[in-house]
XYZ file of C-alpha atoms in Angstrom:
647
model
C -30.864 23.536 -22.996
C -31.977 21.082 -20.214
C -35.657 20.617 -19.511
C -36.499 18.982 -15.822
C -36.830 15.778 -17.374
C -33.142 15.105 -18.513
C -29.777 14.828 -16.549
C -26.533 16.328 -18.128
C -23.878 13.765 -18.592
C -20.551 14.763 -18.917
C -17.833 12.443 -19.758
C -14.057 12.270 -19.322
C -12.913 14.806 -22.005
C -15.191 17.415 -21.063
C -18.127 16.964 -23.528
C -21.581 17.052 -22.348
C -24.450 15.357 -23.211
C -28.243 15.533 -21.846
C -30.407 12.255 -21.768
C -34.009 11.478 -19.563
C -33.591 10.812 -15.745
C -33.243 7.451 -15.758
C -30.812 6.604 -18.220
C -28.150 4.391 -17.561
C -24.571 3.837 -18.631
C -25.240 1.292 -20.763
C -27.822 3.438 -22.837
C -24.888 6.330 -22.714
C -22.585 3.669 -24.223
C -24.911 2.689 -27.011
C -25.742 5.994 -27.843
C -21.968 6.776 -28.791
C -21.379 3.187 -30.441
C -22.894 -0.132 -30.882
C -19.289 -1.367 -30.282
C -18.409 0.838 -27.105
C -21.878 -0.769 -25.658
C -20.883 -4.144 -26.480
C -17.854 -3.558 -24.004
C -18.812 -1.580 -20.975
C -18.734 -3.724 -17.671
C -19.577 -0.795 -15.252
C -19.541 2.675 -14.934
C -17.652 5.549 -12.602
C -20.431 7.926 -11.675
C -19.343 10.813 -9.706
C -15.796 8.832 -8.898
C -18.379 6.016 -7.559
C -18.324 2.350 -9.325
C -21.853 1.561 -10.723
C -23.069 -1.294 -12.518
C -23.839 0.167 -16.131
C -27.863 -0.738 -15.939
C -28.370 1.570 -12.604
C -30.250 4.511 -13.468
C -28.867 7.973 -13.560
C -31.080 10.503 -11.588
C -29.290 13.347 -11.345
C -26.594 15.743 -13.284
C -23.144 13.068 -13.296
C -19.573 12.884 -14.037
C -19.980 9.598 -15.735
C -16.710 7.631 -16.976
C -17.697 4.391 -19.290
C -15.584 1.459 -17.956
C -14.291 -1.726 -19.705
C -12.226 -4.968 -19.005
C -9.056 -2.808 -19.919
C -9.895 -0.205 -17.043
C -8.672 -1.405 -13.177
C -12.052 -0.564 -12.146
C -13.653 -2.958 -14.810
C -11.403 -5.636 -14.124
C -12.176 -5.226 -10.287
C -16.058 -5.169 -11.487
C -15.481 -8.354 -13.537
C -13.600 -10.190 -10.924
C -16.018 -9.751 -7.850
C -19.223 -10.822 -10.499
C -16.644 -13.831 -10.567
C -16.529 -14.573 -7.215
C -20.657 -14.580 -7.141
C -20.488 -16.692 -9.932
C -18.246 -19.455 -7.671
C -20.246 -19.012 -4.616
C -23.304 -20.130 -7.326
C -21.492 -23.273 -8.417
C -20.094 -24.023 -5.073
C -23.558 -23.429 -3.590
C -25.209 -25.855 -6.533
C -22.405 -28.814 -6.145
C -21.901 -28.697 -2.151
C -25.626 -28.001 -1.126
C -25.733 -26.050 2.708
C -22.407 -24.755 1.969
C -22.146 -20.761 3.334
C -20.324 -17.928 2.600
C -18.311 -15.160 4.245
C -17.773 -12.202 1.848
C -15.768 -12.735 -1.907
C -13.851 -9.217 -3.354
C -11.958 -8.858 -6.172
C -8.350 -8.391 -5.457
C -5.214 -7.512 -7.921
C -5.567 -10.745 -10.059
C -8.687 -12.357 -9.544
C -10.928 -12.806 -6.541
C -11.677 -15.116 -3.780
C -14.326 -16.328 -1.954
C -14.399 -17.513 1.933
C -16.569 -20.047 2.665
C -18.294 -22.250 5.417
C -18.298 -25.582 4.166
C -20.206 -27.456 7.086
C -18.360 -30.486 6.908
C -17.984 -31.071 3.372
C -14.427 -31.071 1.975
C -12.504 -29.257 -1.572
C -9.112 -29.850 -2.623
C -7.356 -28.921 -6.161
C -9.147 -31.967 -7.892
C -12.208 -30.821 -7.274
C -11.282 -27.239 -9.232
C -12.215 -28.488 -12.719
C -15.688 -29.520 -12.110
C -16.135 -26.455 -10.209
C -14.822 -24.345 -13.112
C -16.948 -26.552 -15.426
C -19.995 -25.362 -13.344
C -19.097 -21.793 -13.406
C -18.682 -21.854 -17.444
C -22.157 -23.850 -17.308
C -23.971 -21.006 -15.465
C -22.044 -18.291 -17.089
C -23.476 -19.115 -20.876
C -26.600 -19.084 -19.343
C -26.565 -14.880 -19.578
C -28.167 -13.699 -15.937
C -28.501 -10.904 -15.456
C -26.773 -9.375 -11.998
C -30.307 -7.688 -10.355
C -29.451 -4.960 -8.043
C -32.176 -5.086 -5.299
C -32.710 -2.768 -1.994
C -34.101 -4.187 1.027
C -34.569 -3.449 4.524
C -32.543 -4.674 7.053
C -35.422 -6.328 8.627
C -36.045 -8.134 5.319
C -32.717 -8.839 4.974
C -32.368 -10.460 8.281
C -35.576 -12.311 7.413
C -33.818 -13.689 4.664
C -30.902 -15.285 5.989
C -32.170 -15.963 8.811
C -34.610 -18.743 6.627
C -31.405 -19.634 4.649
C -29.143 -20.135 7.669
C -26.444 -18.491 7.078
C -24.262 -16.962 10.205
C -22.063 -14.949 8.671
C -24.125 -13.047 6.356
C -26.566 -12.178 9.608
C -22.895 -10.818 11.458
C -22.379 -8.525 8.451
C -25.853 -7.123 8.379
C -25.743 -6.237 11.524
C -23.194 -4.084 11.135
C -25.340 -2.296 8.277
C -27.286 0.980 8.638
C -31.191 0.396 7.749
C -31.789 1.971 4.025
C -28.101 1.192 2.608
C -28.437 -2.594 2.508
C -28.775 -4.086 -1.325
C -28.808 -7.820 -2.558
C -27.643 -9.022 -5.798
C -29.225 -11.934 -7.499
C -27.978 -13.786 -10.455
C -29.431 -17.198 -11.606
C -30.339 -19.171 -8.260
C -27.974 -17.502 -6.736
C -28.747 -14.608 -3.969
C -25.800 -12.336 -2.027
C -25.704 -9.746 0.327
C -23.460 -7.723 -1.721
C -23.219 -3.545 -2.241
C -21.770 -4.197 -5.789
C -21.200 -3.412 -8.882
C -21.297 -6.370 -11.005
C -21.662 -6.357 -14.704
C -24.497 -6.843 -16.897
C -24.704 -10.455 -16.877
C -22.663 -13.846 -16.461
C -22.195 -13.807 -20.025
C -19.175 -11.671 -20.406
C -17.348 -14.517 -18.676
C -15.663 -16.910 -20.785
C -13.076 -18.660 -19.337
C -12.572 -19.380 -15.555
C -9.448 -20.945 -13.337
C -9.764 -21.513 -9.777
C -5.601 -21.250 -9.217
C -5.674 -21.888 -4.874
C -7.069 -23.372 -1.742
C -6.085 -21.770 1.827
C -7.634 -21.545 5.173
C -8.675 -18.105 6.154
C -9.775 -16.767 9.757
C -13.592 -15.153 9.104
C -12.932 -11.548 9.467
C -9.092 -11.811 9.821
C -9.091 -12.886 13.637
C -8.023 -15.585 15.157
C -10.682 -16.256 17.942
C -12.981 -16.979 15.043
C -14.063 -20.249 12.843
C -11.365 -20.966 10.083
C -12.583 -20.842 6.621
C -11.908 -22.339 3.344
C -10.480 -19.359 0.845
C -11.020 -20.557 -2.536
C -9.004 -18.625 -5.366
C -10.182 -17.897 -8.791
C -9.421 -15.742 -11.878
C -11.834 -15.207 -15.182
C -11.598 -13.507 -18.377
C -14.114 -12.101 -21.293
C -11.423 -14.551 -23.683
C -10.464 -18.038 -23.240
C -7.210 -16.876 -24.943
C -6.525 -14.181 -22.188
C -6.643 -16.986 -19.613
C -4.368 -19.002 -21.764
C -1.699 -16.205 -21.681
C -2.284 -16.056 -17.710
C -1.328 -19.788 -17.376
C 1.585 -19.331 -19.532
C 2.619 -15.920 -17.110
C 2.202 -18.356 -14.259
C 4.580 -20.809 -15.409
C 7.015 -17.858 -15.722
C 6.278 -16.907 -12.220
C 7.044 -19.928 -11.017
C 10.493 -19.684 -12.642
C 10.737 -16.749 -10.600
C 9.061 -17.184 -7.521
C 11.916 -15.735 -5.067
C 10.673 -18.187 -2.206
C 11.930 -20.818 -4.536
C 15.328 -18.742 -6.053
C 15.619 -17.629 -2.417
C 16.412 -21.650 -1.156
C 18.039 -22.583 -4.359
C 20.405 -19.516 -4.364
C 20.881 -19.848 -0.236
C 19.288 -16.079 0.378
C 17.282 -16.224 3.094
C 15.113 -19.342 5.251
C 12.297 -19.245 7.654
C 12.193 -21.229 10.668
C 9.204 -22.109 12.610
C 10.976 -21.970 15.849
C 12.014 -18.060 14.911
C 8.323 -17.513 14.022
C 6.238 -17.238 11.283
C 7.065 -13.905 9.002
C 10.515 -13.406 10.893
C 13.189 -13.617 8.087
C 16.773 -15.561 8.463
C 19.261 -13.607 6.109
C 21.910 -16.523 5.044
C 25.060 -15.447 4.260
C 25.263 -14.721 0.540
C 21.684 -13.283 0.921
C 23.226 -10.756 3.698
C 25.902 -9.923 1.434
C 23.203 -8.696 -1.196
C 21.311 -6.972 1.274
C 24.608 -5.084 2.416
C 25.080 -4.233 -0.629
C 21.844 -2.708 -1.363
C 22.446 -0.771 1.520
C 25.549 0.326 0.829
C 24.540 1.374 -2.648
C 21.703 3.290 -0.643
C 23.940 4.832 1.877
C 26.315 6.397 -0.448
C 23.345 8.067 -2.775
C 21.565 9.618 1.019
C 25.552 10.793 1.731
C 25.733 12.529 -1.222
C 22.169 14.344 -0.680
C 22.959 14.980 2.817
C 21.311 12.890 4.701
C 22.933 11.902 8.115
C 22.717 8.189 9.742
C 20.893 7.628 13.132
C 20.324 4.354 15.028
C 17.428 3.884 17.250
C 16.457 0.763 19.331
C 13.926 -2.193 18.596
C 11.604 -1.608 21.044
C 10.242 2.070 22.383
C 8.058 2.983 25.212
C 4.207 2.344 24.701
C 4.079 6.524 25.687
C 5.856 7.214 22.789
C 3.128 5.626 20.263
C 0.143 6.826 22.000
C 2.147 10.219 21.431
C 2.218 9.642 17.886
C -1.061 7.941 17.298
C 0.135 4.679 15.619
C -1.037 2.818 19.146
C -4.992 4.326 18.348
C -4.221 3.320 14.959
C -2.591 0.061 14.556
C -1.920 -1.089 18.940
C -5.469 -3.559 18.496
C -3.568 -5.281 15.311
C 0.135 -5.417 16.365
C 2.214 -7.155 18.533
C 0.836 -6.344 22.438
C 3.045 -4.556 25.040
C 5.632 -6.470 26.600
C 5.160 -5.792 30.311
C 8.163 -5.467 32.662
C 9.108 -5.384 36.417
C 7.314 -2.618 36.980
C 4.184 -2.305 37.390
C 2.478 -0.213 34.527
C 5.414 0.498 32.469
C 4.906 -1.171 29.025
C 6.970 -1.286 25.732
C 6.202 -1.841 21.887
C 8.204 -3.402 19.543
C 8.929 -0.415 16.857
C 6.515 -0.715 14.297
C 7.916 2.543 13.162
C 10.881 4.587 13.563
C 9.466 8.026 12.551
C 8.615 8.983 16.498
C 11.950 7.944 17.134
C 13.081 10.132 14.201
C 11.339 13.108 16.127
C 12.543 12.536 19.515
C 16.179 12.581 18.114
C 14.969 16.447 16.465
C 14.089 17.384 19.820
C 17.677 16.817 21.534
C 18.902 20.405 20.288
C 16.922 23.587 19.641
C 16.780 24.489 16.099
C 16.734 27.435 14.039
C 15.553 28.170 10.832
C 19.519 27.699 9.750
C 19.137 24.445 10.290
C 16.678 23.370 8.106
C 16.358 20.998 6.672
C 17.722 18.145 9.150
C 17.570 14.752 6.907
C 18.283 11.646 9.224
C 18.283 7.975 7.735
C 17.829 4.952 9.215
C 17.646 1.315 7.834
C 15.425 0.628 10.838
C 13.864 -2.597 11.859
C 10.064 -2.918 12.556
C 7.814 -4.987 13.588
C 4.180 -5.675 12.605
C 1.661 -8.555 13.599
C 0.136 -9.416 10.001
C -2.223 -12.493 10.160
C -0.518 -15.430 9.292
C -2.671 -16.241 5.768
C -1.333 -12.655 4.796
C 2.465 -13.875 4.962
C 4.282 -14.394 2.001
C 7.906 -15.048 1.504
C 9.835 -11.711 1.847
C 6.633 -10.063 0.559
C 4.818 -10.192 3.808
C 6.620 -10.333 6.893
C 6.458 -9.583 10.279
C 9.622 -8.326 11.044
C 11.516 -5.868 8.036
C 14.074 -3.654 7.601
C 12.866 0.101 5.778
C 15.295 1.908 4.652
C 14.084 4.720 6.130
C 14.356 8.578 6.570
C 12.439 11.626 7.751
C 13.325 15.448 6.808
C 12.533 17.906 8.765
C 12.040 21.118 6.525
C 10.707 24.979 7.043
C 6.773 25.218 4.935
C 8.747 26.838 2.359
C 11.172 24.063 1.759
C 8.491 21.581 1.230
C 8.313 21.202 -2.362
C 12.024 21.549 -3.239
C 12.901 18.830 -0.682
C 9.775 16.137 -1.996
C 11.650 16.765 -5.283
C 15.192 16.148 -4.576
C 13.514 12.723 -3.204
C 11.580 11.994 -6.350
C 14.959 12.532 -8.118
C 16.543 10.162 -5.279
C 13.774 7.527 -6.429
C 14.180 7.494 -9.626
C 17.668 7.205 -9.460
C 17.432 3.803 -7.456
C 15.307 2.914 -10.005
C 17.299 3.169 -12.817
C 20.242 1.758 -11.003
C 18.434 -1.419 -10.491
C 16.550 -1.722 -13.679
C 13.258 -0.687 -12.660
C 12.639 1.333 -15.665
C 8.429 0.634 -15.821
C 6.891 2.284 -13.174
C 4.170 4.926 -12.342
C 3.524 7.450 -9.464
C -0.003 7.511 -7.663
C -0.850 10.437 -5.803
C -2.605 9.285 -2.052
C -4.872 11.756 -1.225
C -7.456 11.486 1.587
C -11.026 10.768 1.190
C -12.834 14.396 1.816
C -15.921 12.010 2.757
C -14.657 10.345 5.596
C -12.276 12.683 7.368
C -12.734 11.421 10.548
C -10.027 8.032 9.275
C -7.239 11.236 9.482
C -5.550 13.677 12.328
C -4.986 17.533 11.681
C -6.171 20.140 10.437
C -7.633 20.694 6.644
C -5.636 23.594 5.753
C -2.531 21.795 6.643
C -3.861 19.140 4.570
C -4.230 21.087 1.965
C -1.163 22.520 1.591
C 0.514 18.926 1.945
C -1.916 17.451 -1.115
C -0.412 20.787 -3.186
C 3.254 20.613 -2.904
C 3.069 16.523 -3.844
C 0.760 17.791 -6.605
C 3.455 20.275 -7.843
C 6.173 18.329 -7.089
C 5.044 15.582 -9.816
C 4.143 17.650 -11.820
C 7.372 19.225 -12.282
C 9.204 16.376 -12.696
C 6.933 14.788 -15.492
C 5.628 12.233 -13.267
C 2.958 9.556 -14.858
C 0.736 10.168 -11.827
C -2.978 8.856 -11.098
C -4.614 10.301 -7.702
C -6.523 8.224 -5.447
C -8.996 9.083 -3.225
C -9.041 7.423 0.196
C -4.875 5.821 0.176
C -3.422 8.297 2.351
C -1.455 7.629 5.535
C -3.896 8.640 8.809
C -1.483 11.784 9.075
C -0.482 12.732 5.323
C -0.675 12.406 1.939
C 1.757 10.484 0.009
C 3.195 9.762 -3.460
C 3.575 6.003 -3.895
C 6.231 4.224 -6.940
C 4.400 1.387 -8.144
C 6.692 -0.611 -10.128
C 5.967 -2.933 -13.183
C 8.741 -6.376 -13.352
C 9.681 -8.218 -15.805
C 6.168 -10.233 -15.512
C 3.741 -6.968 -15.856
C 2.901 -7.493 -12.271
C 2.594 -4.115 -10.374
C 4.351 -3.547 -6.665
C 4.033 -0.537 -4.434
C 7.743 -0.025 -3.934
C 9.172 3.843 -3.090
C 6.583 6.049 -0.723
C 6.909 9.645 0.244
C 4.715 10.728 2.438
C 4.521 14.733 4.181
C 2.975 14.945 7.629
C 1.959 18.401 9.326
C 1.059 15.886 12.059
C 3.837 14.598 13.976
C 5.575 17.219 14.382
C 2.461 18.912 16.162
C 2.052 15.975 18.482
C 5.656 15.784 19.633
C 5.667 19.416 19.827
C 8.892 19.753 17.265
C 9.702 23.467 17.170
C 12.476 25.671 15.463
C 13.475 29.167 16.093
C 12.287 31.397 12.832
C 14.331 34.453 11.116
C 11.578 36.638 13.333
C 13.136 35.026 16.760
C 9.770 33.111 17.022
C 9.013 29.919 17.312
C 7.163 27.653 14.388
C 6.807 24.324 13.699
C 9.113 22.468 11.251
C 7.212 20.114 8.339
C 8.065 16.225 8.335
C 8.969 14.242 4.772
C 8.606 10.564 5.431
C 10.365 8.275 2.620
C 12.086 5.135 1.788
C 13.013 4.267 -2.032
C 12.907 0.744 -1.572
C 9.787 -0.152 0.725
C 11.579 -2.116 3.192
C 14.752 -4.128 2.010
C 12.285 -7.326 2.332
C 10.223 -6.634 -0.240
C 12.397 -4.794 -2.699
C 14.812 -8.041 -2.369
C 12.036 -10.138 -3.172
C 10.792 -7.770 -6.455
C 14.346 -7.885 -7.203
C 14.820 -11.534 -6.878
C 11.928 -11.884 -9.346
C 12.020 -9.111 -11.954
C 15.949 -10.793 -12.817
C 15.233 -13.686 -11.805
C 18.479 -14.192 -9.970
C 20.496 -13.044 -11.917
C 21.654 -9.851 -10.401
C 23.337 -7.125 -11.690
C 27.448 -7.865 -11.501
C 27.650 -4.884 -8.991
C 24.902 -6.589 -6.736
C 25.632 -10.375 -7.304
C 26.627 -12.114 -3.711
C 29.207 -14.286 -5.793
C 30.664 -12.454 -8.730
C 33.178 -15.130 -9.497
C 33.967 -18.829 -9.233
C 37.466 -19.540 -9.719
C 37.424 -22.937 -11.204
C 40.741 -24.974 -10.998
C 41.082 -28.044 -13.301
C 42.484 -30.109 -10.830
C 44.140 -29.689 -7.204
C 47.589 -29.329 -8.081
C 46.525 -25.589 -9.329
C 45.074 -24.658 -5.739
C 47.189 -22.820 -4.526
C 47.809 -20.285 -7.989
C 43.525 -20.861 -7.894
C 43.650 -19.268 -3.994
C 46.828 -16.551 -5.135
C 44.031 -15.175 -7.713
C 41.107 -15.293 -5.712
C 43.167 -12.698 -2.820
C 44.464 -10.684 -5.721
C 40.548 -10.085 -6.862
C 39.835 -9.580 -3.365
C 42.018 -6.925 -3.125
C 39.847 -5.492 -6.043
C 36.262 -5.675 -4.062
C 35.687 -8.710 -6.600
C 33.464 -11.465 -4.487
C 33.069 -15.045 -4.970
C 34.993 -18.026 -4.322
C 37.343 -20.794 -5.264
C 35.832 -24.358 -5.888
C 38.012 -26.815 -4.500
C 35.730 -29.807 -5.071
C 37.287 -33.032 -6.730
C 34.810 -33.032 -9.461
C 35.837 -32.586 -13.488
C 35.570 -29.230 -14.653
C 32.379 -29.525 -16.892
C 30.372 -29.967 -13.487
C 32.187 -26.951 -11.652
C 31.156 -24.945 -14.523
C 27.288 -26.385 -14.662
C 26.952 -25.854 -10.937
C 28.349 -22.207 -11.195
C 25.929 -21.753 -14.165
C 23.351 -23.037 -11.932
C 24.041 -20.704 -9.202
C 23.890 -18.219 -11.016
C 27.482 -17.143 -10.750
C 28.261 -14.215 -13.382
C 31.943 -15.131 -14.249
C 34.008 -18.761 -14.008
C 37.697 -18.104 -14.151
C 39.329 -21.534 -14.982
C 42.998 -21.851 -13.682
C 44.945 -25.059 -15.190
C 48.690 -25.672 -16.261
C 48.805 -23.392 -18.910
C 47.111 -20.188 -16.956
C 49.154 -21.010 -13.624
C 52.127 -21.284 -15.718
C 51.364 -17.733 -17.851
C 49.752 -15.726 -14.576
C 46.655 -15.810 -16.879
C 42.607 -16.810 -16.465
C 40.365 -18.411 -18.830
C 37.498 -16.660 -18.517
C 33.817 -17.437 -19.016
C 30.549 -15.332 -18.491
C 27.477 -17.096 -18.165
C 25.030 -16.871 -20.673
C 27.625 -16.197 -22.922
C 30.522 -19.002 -22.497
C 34.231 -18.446 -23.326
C 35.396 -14.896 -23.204
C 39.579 -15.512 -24.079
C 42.201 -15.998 -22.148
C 43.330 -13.218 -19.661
C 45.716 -11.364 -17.562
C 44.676 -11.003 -14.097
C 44.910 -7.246 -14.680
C 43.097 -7.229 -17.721
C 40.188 -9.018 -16.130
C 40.290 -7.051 -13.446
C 40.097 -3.899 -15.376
C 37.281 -5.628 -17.793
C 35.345 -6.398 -14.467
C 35.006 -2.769 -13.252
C 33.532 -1.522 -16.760
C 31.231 -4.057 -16.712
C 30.382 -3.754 -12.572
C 29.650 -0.034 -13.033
C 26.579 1.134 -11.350
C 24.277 2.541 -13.847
């Protein structure tokens, strides 16, 4: 029984426990094991992120977290980053700082260097520093202040960007941290002390705008990552050489996929040929899986009326961030290009009255769209500013709701599988029922949305977590977040169902009881946008495709010119086939065709000399593997298709 004194604690599976007011998550650690204690970095209180020595006033929900938790790691990581600003701030004295978070591997800080300068060789006396104040064991002191003392404060140290934040900051929610000699505006967590860190690598250098726009100062972004084991950081390096290896900016040029120009524009993709011809093919693949779940093909334009987003809400939303209104003739009339093609989607619904019958309506779209990310945000095909989704949006009666998210999960997870995806994990993207004014509608339509995704995972056997606070501004949404070959994890597949839209476009179908009701709208795309799946793809085989997907499936190699013309008499007999590649007609000995074909990737080398023109026959070779025999054109052919079969 609890006396007034104590809090009840209860933990993860259930149990309860009861402990004075006061006590903090490191004390609940130690009191289960000397061990546990030794390893808890922070603590979930109520689904809030504490640091484990904050006290514990009132009955909790308290879930113990360590470096093999996301939320520990994310802990660790931004102590990090006020562990660089104290080094950085002890070797490059009036240096100041904009704000340092953790992010997926590792943290950042952005920082004011007054004139001073940092390049990659200064890293390792930086990270020597870091180590240096780490073994020292501070403590991370949580303090609450005033915002008039807080003012006071940097306004002594002179530091600009610290005063901009705290102005933004309500009077009574403003906390410092203080570790060492080293102070931060900061609302936390951290973890007990610097001590936990034992190994540190600044990995990058890049100039970011303070607060993400371009009308302000450019700062220097300095990259880091740290780990409680120098060997953990040794296995990271080792990953990163991997990654290199598979960077798909660098396989993307070497394998002539895709090039940016600076002319086009930053972010604006140029699809080279044989990177086209994998992109059609993903698409094709795509196409023929929506036919067969009956989905029918639409086409909408590039641009759309600015009318038609204000309609939607994407201009209150996103207009301040995106690409401005181009402005024409006439006076007031304004257009956007499409940063999304689901009001499209619903303007196409409202060309023909519906009835009940005619639900659901499934249209697809590999749609174009275009979105004004800041230019330190671009990455390869990763980040863009211009991508294709490969879109689609049913429209479905309330009670078809669950039984259509499902036949899209299934729809997912077949492209999955198909493509060798085979690690993945669903999260659930709920809304965050503490700031509701971030979404549109009403709750009990929200509610009803959050329940069939619920159900809908769960009946599939779904690996799901839920987060709070991820949902789209008009619906909840199940996001695939995929593993590759490195461990790394992508957001990749969304669904997303929307009560929304369809209210503000006023979408409307005639019911079984002659009255009118509005339909429900399923958005989804199982790739993302064909930008970023590419790019995951690119990296997770590291160009080396599978046979159905490759952009050159063959090389038909001939040992010398006389055997051209039998090489080009193959190559339109494979043709005929759907088998893709080409015929090398350079004047170079066969060993270097076949390195260069090995180089490029190239899953097959058919080598064509006297005897082979002679017997109608190939000498085929698979890469990886060398020589496969000699063989009959028809035989080969016949081999091919086993092995090109879509999984």
């Amino acid at each position: 029984m609890k006396d007034e004194s104590q809090v009840k604690i209860t933990l993860p599976d259930g149990s309860e426990r009861f402990y004075p007011k006061g006590v903090t998550a490191l004390e609940i650690a130690l009191s289960i094991s000397e061990g546990l204690a030794r390893n808890v970095i922070a603590a979930k209180v109520n689904n809030e992120v504490w640091d484990p020595t904050r006290q514990i006033t009132e009955d909790s929900l308290v879930k113990l977290l360590t470096w093999n938790d996301e939320d520990g790691k994310a802990t660790f990581w931004h102590s990090s980053a006020h562990l660089l600003a104290e080094a950085l701030e002890a070797l490059y004295p009036g240096i100041k700082f904009g704000t340092g978070p953790s992010i997926e591997k590792g943290f950042y800080y952005d920082v004011d260097l007054g004139g001073q300068s940092i390049s990659q060789e200064d890293f390792p006396k930086i990270e020597a520093k870091m180590l240096e104040l780490a073994r020292q064991k501070n403590e991370y002191i949580r303090k609450p202040i005033s915002k008039a003392e807080a003012i006071d404060y940097f306004t002594k140290k002179g530091d600009e960007y610290k005063l901009e934040l705290i102005d933004g900051l309500e009077d009574g929610s403003i906390t410092l941290y203080e570790q060492g000699g080293f102070t931060d505006l900061c609302r936390g967590p951290h973890i007990p002390n610097t001590g936990f860190i034992k190994a540190a690598k600044l990995t990058n250098i890049a100039g970011a705008y303070w607060r993400n726009k371009q009308e302000n100062k450019m700062l220097t972004r300095i990259y880091g990552i740290t780990f409680p084991k120098a060997k953990e950081l040794e296995e990271y390096v080792t990953l990163m050489e991997e990654a290199k290896k598979r960077d798909h900016r660098r396989l993307g040029k070497e394998l002539e996929l895709f090039a940016f120009s600076e002319k086009v524009g930053q972010g604006l993709p140029l699809w080279l040929p044989k990177g086209a011809m994998l992109r059609e093919r993903l698409q094709a693949f795509l196409s023929k899986a929506q036919s067969r779940a009956g989905y029918t093909p639409v086409i909408t334009p590039h641009i759309g009326s600015k009318d038609l987003y204000v309609t939607s809400g994407h201009w209150d939303k996103y207009g301040k961030d995106s690409f401005q209104p181009i402005k024409t003739p006439n006076l007031g009339e304004e257009y956007l290009l499409k940063p999304m093609n689901c009001p499209h989607h619903c303007e196409i619904y409202k060309t023909s009255p519906r009835s009940y019958k005619d639900l659901p309506l499934r249209f697809s779209e590999f749609g174009t769209v275009y979105r004004y990310e800041q230019s330190g945000e671009l990455h390869g095909l990763t980040r863009v500013r211009g991508f294709t989704q490969d879109d689609a949006h049913i429209f479905c009666r309330p009670d078809q709701v669950k039984e259509e998210f499902i036949r899209v999960i299934d729809l997912v997870l077949y492209v999955f599988k198909s493509l060798g995806f085979d690690d993945y994990s669903a999260q659930i993207s709920l809304r965050d029922p503490n700031n509701k004014e971030k979404y549109i509608g009403k709750d009990e339509d929200w509610e009803k949305a959050e329940s069939a995704i619920i159900e809908a995972a769960a009946e599939r056997g779904l690996s799901t977590v839920t987060e709070l606070g991820e949902a789209a501004f008009y619906g909840p949404k199940l996001d695939f977040m995929v593993r590759d070959a490195l461990g790394r994890k992508w957001q990749l597949g969304t669904i997303q169902v929307d009560y929304q839209l369809p209210q503000r476009f006023q979408l409307e179908y005639t019911g079984s009881d002659n009255q009118k009701h509005r339909p429900v709208m399923i958005h989804r795309a199982p790739f993302g946008s064909m930008e970023r799946f590419t790019a995951i793809l690119i990296e997770n085989t590291a160009g080396q495709f599978p046979l159905w997907l490759s952009p050159d499936q063959i090389a038909i190699l001939p040992i010398s010119e006389k055997f051209a013309d039998y090489a080009e008499d193959v190559f339109f007999q494979l043709q005929d086939h759907d088998i893709r590649g080409f015929v090398d007609h350079r004047d170079e000995k066969i060993g270097r065709k076949i390195r260069d074909a090995e180089v490029t990737k190239v899953p097959f080398m058919l080598i064509v000399g006297e005897k082979e023109a002679a017997e109608g026959k190939l000498s085929v070779r698979r890469k990886g593997e060398g020589d496969l025999g000699i063989m009959t054109i028809e035989e080969f052919t016949a081999f091919f298709k086993k092995e090109a079969a879509i999984a």
